[in-house]
Tab-separated table of C-alpha atoms and ligand atoms in Angstrom:
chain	number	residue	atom	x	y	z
A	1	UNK	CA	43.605	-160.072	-5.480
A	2	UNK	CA	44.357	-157.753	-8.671
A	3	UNK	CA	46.410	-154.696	-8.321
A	4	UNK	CA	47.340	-152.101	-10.980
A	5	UNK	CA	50.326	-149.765	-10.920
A	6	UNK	CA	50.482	-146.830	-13.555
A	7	UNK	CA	53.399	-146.110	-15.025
A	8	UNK	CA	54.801	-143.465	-18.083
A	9	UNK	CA	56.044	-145.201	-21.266
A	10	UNK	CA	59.403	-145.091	-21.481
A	11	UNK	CA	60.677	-146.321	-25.328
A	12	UNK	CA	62.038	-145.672	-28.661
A	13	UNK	CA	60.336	-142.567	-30.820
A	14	UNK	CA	59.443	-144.810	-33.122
A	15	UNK	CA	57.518	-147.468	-31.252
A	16	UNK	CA	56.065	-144.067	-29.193
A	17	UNK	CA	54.160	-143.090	-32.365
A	18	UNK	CA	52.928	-146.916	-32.965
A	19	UNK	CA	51.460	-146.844	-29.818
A	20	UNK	CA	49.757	-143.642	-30.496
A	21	UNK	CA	48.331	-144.984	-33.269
A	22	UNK	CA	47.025	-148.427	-31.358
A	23	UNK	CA	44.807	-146.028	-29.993
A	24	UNK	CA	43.029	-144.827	-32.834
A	25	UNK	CA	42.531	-148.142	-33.629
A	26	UNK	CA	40.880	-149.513	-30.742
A	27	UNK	CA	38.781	-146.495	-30.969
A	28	UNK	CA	37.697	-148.056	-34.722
A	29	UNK	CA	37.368	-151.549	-33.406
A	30	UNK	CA	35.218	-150.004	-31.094
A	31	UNK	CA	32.764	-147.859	-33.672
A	32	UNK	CA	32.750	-151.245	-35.615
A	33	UNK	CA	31.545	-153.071	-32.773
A	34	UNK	CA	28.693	-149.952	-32.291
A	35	UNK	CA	27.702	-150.907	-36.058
A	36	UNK	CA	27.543	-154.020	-35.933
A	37	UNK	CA	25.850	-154.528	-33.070
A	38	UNK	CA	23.279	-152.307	-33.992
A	39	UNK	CA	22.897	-153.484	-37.730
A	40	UNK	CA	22.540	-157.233	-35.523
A	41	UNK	CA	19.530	-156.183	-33.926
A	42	UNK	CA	17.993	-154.539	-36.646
A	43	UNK	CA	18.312	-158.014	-38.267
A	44	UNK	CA	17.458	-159.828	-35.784
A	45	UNK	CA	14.518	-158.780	-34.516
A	46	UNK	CA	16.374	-156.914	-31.197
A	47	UNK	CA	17.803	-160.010	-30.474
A	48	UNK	CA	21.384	-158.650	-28.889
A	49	UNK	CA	25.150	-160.495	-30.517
A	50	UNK	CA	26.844	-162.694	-28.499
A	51	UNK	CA	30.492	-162.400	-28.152
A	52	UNK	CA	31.832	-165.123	-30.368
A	53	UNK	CA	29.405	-163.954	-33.361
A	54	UNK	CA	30.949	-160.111	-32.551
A	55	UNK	CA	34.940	-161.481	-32.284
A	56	UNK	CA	34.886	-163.324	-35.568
A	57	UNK	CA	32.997	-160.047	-37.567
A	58	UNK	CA	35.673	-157.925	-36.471
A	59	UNK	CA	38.827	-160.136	-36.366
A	60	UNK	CA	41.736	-158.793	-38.499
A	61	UNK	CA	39.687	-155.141	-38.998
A	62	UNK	CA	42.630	-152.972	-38.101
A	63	UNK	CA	46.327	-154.182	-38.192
A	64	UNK	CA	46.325	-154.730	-34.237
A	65	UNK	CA	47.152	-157.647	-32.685
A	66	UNK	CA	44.479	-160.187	-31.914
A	67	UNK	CA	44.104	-160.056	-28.704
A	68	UNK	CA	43.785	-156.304	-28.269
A	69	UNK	CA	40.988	-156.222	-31.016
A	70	UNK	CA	39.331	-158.476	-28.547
A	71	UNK	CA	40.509	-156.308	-25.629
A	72	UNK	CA	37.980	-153.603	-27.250
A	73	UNK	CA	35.283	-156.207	-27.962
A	74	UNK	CA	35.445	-157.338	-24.228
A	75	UNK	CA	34.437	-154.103	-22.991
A	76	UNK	CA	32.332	-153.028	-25.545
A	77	UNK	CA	30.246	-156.536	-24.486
A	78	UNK	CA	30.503	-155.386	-20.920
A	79	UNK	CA	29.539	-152.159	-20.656
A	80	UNK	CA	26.631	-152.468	-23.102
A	81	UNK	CA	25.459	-155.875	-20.669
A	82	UNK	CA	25.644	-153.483	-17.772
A	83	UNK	CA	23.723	-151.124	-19.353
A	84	UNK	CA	21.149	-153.895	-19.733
A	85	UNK	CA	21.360	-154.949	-16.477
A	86	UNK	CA	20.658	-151.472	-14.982
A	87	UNK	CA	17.917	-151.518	-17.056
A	88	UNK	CA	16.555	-154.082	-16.338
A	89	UNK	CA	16.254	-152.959	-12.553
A	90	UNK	CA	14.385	-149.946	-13.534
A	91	UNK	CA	16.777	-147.698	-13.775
A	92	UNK	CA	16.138	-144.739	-16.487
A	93	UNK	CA	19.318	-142.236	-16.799
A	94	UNK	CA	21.521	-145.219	-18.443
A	95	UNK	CA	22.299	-145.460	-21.940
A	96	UNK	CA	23.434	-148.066	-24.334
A	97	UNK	CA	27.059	-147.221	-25.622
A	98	UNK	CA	26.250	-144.913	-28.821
A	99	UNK	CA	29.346	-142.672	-29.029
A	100	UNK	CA	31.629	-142.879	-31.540
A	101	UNK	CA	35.232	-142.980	-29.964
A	102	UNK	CA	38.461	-141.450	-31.877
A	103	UNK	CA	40.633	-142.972	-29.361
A	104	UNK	CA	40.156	-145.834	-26.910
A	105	UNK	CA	42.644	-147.835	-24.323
A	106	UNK	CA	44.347	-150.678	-26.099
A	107	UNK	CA	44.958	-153.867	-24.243
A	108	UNK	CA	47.595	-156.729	-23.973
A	109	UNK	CA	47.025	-159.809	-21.885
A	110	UNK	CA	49.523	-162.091	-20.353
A	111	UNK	CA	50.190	-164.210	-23.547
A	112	UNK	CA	51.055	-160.683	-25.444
A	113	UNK	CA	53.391	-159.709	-23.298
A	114	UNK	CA	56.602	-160.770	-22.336
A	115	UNK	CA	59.169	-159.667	-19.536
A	116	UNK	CA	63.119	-159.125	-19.813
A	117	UNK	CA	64.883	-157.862	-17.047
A	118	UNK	CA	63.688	-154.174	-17.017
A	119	UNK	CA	62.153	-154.335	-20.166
A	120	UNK	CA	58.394	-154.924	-20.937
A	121	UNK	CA	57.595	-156.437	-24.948
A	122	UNK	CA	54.365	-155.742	-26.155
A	123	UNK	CA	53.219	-157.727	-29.040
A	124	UNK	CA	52.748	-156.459	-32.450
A	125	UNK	CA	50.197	-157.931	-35.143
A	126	UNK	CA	51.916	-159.932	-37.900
A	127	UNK	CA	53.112	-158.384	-41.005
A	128	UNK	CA	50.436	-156.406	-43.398
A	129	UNK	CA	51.929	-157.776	-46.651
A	130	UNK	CA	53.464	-161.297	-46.961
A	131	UNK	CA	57.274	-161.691	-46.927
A	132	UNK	CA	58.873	-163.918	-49.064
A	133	UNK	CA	55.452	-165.496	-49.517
A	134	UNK	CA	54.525	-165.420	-45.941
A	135	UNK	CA	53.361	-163.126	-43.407
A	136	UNK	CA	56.050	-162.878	-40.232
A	137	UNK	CA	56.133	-161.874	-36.591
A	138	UNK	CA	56.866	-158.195	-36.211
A	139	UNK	CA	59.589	-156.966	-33.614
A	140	UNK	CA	57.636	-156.127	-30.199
A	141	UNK	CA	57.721	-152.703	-28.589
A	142	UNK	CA	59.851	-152.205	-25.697
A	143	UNK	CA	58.805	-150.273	-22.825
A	144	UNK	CA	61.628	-149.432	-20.203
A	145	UNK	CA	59.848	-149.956	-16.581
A	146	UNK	CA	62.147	-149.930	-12.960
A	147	UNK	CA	59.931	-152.039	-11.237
A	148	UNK	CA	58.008	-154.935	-13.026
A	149	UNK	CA	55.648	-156.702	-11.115
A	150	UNK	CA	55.271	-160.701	-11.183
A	151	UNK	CA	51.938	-162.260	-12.503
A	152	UNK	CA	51.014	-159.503	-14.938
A	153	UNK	CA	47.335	-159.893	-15.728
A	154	UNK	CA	47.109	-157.189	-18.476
A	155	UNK	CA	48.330	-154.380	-19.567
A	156	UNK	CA	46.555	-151.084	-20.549
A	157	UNK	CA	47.308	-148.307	-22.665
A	158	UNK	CA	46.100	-145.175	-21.347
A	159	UNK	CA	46.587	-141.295	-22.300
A	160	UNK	CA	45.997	-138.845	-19.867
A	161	UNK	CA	48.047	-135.728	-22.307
A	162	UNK	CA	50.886	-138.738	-22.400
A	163	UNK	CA	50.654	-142.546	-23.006
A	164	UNK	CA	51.014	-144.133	-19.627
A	165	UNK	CA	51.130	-148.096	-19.332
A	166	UNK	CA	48.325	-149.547	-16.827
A	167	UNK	CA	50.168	-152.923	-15.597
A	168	UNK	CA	47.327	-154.882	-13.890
A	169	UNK	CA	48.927	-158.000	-11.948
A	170	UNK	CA	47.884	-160.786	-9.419
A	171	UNK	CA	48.959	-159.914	-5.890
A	172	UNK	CA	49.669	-163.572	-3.735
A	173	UNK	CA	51.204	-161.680	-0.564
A	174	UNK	CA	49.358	-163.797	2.164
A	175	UNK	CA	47.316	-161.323	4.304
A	176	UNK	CA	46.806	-161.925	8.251
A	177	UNK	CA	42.855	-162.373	8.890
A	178	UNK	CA	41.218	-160.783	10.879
A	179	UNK	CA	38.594	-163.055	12.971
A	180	UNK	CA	36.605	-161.583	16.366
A	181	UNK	CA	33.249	-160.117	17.035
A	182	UNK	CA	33.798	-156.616	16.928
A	183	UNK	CA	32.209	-154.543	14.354
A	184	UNK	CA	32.164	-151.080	13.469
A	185	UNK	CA	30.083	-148.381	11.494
A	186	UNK	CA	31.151	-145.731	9.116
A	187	UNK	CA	29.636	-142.601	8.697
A	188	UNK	CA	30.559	-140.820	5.162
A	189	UNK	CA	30.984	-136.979	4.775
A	190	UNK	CA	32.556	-134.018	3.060
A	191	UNK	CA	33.800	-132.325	6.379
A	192	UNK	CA	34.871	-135.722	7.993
A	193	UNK	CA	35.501	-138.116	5.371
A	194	UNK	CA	35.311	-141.092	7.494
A	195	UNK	CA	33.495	-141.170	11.056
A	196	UNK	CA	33.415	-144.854	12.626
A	197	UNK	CA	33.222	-146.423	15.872
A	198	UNK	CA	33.394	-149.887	16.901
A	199	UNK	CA	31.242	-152.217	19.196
A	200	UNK	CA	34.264	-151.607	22.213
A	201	UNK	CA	33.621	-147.668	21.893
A	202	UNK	CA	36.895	-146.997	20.189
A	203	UNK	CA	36.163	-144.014	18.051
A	204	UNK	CA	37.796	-142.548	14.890
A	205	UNK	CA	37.670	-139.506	12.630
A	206	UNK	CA	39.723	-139.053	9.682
A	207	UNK	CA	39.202	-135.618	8.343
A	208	UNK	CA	38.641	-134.831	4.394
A	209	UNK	CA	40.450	-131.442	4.423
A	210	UNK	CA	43.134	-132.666	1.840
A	211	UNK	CA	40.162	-133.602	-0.613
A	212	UNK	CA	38.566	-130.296	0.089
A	213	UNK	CA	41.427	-128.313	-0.416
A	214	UNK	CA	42.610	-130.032	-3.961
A	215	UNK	CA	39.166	-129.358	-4.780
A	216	UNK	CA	39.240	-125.846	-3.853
A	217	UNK	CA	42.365	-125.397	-5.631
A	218	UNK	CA	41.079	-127.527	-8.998
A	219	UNK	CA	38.217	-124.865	-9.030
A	220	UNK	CA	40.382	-121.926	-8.605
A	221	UNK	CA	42.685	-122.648	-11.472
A	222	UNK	CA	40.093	-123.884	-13.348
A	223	UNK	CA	38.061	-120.517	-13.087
A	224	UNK	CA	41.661	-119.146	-14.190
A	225	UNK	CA	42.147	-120.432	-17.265
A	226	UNK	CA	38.313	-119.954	-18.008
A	227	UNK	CA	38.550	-116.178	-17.462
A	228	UNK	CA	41.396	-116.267	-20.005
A	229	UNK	CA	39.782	-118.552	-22.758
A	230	UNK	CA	37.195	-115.909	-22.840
A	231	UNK	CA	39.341	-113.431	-23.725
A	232	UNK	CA	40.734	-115.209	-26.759
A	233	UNK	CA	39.185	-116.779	-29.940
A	234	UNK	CA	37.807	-119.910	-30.216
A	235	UNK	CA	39.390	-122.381	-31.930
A	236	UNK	CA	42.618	-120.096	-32.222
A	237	UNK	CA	46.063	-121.671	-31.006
A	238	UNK	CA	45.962	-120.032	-28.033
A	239	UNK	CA	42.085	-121.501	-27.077
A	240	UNK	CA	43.468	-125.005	-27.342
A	241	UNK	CA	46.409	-124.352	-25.237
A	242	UNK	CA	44.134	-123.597	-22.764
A	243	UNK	CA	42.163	-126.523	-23.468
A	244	UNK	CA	45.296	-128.331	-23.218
A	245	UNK	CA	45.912	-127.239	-19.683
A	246	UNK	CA	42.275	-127.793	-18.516
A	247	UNK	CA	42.807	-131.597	-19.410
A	248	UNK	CA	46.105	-131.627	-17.763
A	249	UNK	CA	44.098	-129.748	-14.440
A	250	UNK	CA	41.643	-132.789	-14.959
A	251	UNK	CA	44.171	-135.796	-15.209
A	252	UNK	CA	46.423	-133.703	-11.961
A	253	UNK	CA	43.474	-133.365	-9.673
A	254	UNK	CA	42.060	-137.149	-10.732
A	255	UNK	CA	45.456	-138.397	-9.411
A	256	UNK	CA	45.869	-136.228	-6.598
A	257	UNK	CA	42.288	-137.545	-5.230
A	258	UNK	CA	43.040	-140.867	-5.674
A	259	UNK	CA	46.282	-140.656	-3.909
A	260	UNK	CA	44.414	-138.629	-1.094
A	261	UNK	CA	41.417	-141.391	-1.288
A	262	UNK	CA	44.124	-143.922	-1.066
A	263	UNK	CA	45.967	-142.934	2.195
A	264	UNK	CA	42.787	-141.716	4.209
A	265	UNK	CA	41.394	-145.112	3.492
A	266	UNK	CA	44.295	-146.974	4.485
A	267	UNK	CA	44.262	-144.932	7.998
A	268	UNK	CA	40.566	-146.152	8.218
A	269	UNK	CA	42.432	-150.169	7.686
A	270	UNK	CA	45.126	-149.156	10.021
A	271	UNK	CA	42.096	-148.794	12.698
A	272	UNK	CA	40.749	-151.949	11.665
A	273	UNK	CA	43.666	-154.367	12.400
A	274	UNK	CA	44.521	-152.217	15.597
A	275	UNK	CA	40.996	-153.068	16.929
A	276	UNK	CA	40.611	-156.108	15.485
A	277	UNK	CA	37.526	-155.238	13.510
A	278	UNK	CA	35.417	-157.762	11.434
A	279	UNK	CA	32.548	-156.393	9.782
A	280	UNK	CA	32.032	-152.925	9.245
A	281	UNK	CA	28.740	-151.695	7.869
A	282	UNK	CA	28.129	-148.280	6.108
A	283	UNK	CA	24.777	-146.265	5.795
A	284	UNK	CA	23.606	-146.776	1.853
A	285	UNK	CA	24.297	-143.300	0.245
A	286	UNK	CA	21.742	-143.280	-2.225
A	287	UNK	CA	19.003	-143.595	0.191
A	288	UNK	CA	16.484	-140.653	0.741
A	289	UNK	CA	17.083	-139.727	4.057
A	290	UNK	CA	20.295	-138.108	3.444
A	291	UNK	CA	19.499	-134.613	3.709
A	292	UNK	CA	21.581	-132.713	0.498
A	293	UNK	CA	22.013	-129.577	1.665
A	294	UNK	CA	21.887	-126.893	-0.962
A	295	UNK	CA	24.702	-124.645	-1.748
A	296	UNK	CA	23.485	-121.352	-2.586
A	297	UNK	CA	26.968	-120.471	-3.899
A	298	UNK	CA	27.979	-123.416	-5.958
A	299	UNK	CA	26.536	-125.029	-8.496
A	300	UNK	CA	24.825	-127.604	-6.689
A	301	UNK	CA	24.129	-130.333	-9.352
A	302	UNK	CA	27.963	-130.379	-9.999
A	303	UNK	CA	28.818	-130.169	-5.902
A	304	UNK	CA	26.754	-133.101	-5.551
A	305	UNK	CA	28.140	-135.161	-8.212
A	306	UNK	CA	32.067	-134.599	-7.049
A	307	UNK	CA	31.212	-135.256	-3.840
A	308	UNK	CA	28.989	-138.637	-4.296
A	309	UNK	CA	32.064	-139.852	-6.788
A	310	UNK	CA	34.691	-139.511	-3.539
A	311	UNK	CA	32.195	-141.349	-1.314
A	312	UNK	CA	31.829	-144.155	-4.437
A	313	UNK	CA	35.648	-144.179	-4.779
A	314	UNK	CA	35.827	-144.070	-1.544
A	315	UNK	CA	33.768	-147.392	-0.636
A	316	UNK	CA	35.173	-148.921	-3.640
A	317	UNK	CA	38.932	-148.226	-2.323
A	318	UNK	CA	37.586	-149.208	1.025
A	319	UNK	CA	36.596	-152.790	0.067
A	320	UNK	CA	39.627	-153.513	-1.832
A	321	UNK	CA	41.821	-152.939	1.015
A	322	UNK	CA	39.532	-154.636	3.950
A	323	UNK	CA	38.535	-157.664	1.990
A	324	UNK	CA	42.457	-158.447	1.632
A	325	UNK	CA	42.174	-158.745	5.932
A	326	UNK	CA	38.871	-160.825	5.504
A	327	UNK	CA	36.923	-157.747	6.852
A	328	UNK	CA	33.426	-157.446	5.457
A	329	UNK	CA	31.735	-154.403	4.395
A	330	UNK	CA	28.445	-154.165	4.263
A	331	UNK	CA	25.960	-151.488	2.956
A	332	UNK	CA	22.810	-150.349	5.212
A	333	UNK	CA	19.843	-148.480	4.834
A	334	UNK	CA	20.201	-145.450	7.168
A	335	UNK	CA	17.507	-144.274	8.973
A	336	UNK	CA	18.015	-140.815	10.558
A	337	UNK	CA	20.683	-141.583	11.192
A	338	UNK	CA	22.373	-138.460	11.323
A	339	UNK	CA	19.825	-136.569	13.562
A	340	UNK	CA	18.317	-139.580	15.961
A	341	UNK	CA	19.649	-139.487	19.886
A	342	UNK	CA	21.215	-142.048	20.677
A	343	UNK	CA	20.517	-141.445	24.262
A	344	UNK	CA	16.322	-141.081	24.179
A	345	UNK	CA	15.670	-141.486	19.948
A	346	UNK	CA	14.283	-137.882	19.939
A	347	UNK	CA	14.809	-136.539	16.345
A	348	UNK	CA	16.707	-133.447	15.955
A	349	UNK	CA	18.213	-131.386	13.163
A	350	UNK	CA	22.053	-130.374	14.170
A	351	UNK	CA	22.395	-127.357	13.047
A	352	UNK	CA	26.258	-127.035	13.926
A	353	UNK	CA	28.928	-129.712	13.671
A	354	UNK	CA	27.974	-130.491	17.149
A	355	UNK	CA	24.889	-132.546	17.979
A	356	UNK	CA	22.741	-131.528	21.372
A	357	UNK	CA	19.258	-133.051	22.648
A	358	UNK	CA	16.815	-132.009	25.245
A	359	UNK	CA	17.858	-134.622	26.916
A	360	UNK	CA	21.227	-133.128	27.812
A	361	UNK	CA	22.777	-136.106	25.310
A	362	UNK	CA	25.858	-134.219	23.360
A	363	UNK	CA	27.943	-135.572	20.730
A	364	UNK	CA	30.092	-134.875	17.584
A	365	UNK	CA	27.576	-134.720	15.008
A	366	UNK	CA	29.583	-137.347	12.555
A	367	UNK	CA	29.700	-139.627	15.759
A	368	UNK	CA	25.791	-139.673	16.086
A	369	UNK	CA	25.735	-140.753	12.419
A	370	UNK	CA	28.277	-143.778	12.752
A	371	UNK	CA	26.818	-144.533	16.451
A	372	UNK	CA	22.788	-144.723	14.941
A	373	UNK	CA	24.359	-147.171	12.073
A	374	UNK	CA	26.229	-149.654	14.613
A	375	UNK	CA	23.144	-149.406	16.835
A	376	UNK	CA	20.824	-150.180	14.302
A	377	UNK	CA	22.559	-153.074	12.453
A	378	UNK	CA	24.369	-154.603	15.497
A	379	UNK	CA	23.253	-155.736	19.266
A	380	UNK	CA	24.702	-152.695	20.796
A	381	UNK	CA	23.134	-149.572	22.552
A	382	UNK	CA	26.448	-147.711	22.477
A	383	UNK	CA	25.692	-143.890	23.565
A	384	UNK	CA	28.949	-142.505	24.157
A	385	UNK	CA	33.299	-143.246	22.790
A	386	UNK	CA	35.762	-144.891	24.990
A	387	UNK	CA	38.371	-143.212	23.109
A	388	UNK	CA	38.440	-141.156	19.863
A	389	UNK	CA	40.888	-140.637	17.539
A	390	UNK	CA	41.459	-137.412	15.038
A	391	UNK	CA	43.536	-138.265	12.275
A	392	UNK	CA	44.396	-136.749	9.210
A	393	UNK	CA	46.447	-137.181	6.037
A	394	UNK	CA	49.372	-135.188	5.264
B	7	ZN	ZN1	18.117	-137.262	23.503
């Protein structure tokens, strides 16, 4: 199990400014890789380069160490193989990697770094010239960090306005699991961000207020510093302080939803050691019958995407914390879910947050959505909650 902690660099001026720099060279590793990868194919009659062929054309191209030049090659390969994977399953909107980059993350692995007490080394590439005839190990950097983790993976080196150190490390805590026959069904929203109930009727919702509201606020200073921008001229010193502070809104709110993300999706774990939940399956997001409601107000291509990146983050946050208990996630195809009865399978459209059927059957419309799911995918004709739970995050 991999876990990654972010943390500010914390070190001399000097080495500050080298690590800047690392940067811009990744980013050139990277455009080399673009060009030679593309010159390959040319070549070769389409054929794509394999990664040894790329790692020996670009060893020694920038004065980085070695293994952060092939860092950069590494995900080069991989994101340009997952393009062709998509691909290959039909889909259309991907694209091969094709930009150039002026800056890109630069990566140590376990061998380039070393630990001392509080101090983290990171490995610098040998010499340029040769020193009394030979070239000779430069003096690492040294990044002050409180806690250091054990079994450090890798380390990243990411800007977000400031250089922040991404310490990926192997977590070996031994986690209790979980093992019964109880399962459980999620139902994803904006309102609710998690709806679920389990095969014993225990119920749970765990609102998405807090993601709504940093949302709301994102677009309200956002509109801000827009209205101001317009006032001044582009380009001028002024402009790019404001573009300054939109990236800085960016980075904020990207943190503050993953912290939110984080904590409502440890409540939703919480619930599934207290019930002693297995498997918990999820209705498939992308299929059709997810009505997307259109927002007359907002611009609805961009409403959609933020939302459909929480639910994605969410899942993905979701997984990494239940497969640690041995509980299984598993994605669904939903099927009306959202507007079948539970009670007689009439089809209705809720109009209000509440669901109601002719046939007197009336529910919390999240509920139905997470009851349909556990009906359809498990042995269980559950109708109504034992108990339900309303939770939120601070
Ligand atoms: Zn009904």
């Amino acid at each position: 199990m991999y876990k990654t902690i972010i943390v500010p660099v914390k070190c001399s001026k000097e080495d500050y400014l080298y690590l800047l720099n690392c940067n811009v060279l990744s980013a050139q590793v990277w455009n080399l890789c673009l060009k030679i990868d593309k010159e390959y194919r040319e070549q070769n009659n389409g054929d794509w380069i394999d990664r040894n062929k790329l790692q020996k054309l670009t060893k020694k191209c920038v004065h980085l160490h070695a293994k952060g030049i092939h860092h950069v090659v590494h995900k080069y390969l991989f994101a340009r193989d997952a393009t062709r994977r998509a691909k290959e399953e039909g889909r259309k909107d991907v694209l091969y990697p094709y930009k150039q980059k002026k800056y890109f993350v630069t990566g140590w692995d376990y061998q380039s770094v070393k630990i001392e007490g509080n101090k983290i080394l990171l490995a610098k590439p040998m010499t340029k010239e040769k020193i009394n005839g030979k070239f000779r190990k430069q003096k690492p950097v040294v990044c002050y960090v409180k806690n250091i983790p054990d079994n450090i993976v890798e380390i990243e080196l990411i800007y977000r306005n400031k250089l922040y150190l991404a310490i990926k490390y192997k977590d070996k805590t031994q986690y209790k699991q979980i093992k019964s026959n109880n399962c459980a069904a999620i139902d994803l929203g904006e309102i609710h961000s998690i709806t679920s109930i389990d095969s014993r009727g225990n119920a749970v919702i765990i609102t998405g207020r807090k993601l709504r509201s940093i949302k709301y606020l994102r677009n309200k200073h956002q509109a801000e510093i827009y209205r101001r921008m317009s006032k001044c001229k582009r380009g001028s010193r002024q402009y790019l302080k404001y573009m300054n502070a939109l990236r800085n809104l960016t980075y904020k709110t990207e943190r503050r939803i993953n912290d939110a993300v984080h904590k409502i999706t440890k409540l939703y774990l919480d619930f599934c050691i207290e019930n002693n939940i297995s498997i918990v399956y999820y209705g498939d997001l992308d299929s059709a019958t997810r009505n997307t409601k259109q927002d007359k107000k907002g611009n609805e291509f961009v409403r959609q995407k933020l939302s459909q990146w929480n639910f994605g983050e969410i899942i993905k946050q979701l997984e990494n914390k239940l497969t640690r208990y041995g509980v299984k996630l598993i994605k669904v195809k939903e099927y009306y879910t959202s507007s079948k009865c539970p009670n007689c399978g009439r089809i209705n459209k809720p109009k209000s947050r509440n669901y109601s059927c002719e046939c007197g059957y009336k529910q919390h419309r999240d509920l139905v959505g997470a009851i349909n799911i556990l009906n359809d995918n498990v042995n269980t004709s559950i109708k109504y909650y034992k108990n339900k739970k309303y939770l939120r995050i601070a």
